Short mmCIF file of C-alpha atoms in Angstrom, two decimals:
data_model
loop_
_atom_site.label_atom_id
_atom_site.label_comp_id
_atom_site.label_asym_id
_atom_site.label_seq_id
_atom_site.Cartn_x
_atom_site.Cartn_y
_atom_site.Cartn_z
CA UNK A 1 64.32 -100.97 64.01
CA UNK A 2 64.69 -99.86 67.75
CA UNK A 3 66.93 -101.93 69.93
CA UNK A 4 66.84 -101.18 73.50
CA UNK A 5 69.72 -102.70 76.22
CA UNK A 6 68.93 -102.89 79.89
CA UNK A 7 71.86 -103.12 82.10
CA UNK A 8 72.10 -102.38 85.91
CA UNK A 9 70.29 -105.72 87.56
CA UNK A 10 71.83 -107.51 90.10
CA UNK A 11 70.98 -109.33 93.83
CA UNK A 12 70.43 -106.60 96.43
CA UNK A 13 69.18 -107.27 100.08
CA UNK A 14 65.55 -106.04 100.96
CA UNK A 15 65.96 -101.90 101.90
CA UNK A 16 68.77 -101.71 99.31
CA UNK A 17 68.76 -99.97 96.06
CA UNK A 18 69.81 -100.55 92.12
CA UNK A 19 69.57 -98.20 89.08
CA UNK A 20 68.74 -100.24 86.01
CA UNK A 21 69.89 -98.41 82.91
CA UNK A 22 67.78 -98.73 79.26
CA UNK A 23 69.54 -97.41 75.95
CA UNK A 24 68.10 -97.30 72.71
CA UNK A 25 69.84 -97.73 69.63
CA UNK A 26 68.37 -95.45 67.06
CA UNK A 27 67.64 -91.36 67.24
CA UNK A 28 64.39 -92.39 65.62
CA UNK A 29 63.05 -93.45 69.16
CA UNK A 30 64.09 -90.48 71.06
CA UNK A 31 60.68 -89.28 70.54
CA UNK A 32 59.60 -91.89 71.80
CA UNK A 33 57.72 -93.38 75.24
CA UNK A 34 59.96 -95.63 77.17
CA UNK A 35 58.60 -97.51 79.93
CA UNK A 36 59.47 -100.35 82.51
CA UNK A 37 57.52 -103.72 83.04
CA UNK A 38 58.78 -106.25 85.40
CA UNK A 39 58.24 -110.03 85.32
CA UNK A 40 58.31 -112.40 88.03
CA UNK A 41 58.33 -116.71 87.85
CA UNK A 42 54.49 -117.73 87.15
CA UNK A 43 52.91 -114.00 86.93
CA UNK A 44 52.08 -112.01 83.81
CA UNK A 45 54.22 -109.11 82.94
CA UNK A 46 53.14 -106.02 84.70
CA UNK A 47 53.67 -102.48 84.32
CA UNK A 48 56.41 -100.86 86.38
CA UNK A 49 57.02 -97.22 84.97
CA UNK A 50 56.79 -94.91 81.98
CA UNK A 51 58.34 -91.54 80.90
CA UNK A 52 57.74 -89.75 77.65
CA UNK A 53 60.13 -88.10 76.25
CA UNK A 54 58.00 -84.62 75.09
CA UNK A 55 57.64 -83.29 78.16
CA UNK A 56 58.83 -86.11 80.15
CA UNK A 57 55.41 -86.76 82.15
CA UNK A 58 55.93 -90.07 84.24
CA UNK A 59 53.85 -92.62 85.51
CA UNK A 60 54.35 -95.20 88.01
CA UNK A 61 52.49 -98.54 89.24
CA UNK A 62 51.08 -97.97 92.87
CA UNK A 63 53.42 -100.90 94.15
CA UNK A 64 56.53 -99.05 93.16
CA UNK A 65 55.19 -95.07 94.08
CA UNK A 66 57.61 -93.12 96.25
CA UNK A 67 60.14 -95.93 95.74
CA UNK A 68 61.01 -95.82 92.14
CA UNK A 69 62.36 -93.15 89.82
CA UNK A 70 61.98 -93.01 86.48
CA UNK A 71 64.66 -90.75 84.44
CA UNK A 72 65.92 -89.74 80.96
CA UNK A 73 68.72 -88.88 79.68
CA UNK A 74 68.02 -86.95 76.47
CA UNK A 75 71.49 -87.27 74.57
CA UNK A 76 72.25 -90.77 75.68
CA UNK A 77 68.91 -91.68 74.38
CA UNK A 78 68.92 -93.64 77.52
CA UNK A 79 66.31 -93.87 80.25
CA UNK A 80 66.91 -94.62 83.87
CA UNK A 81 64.82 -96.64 86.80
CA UNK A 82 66.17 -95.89 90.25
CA UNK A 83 64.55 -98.73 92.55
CA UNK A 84 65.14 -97.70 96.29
CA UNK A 85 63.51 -99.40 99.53
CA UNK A 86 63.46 -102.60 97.65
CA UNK A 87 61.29 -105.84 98.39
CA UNK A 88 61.34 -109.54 98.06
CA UNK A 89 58.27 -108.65 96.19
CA UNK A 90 60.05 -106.38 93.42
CA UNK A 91 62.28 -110.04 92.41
CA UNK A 92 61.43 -110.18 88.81
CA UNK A 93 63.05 -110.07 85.12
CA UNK A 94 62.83 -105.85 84.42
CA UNK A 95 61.75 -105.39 80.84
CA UNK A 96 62.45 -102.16 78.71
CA UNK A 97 60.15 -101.38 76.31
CA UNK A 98 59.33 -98.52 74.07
CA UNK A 99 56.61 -97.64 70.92
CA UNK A 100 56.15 -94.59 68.55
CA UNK A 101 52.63 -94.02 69.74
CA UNK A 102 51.98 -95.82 73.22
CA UNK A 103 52.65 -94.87 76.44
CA UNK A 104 50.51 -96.86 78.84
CA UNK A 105 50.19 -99.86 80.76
CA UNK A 106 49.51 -102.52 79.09
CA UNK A 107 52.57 -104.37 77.84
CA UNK A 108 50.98 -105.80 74.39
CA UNK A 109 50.68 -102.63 73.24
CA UNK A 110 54.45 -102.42 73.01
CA UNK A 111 56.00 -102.89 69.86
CA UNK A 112 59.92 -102.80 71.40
CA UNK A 113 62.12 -104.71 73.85
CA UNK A 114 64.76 -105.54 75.66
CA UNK A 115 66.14 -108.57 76.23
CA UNK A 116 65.48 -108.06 80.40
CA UNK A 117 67.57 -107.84 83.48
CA UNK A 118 67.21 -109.78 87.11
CA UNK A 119 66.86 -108.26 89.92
CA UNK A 120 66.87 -110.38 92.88
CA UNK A 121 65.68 -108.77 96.43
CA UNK A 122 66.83 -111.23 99.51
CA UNK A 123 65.08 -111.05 102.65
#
């Protein structure tokens, strides 16, 4: 069983920046995709970010392109989101979530996950 811990939320004014953190606890899953999905108060969860960790290819959602960076570290087993320029818009419950053989969008598809961390943007 694959455990993952986010850590790294937090209340940040709009412009500012926070680097949510996403370990897993097994060496099974460092094969692994590992992706972000965010979740704000009366909206679905959407996708946010992926990275696999073959050849670490990464994919972003269009809201969060140019803003966002999504990172790995190999040994640590741990995966990185670095969220700069933020928005009141990017306020939402940040999921990590990872699965042997899926690396795409659609969170359903996910078989692990994290408990979540809020990040709050103020205007």
């Amino acid at each position: 069983q694959v455990q993952l811990v986010e850590s790294g939320g937090g209340l940040v004014q709009a412009g500012g920046s926070l680097r949510l953190s996403c370990a897993a606890s097994a060496r099974t899953s460092s094969t692994y995709p590992m992706g972000w999905f965010r979740q704000a108060p009366g909206k679905e969860r959407e996708f946010v970010s992926v990275i696999r960790w073959s050849d670490g290819s990464t994919r972003y959602a269009d809201s969060v392109k140019g803003r966002f960076t999504i990172s790995r570290d190999n040994a640590k087993i741990t995966v990185y989101l670095q969220m700069n320029s933020l928005k009141v818009e990017d306020t939402a419950v940040y999921y990590c979530a990872s699965d042997r053989f899926y690396n795409g969008v659609d969170p359903r598809r996910y078989n692990y996950w994290g408990q979540g961390t809020q990040v709050t943007v103020s205007s």
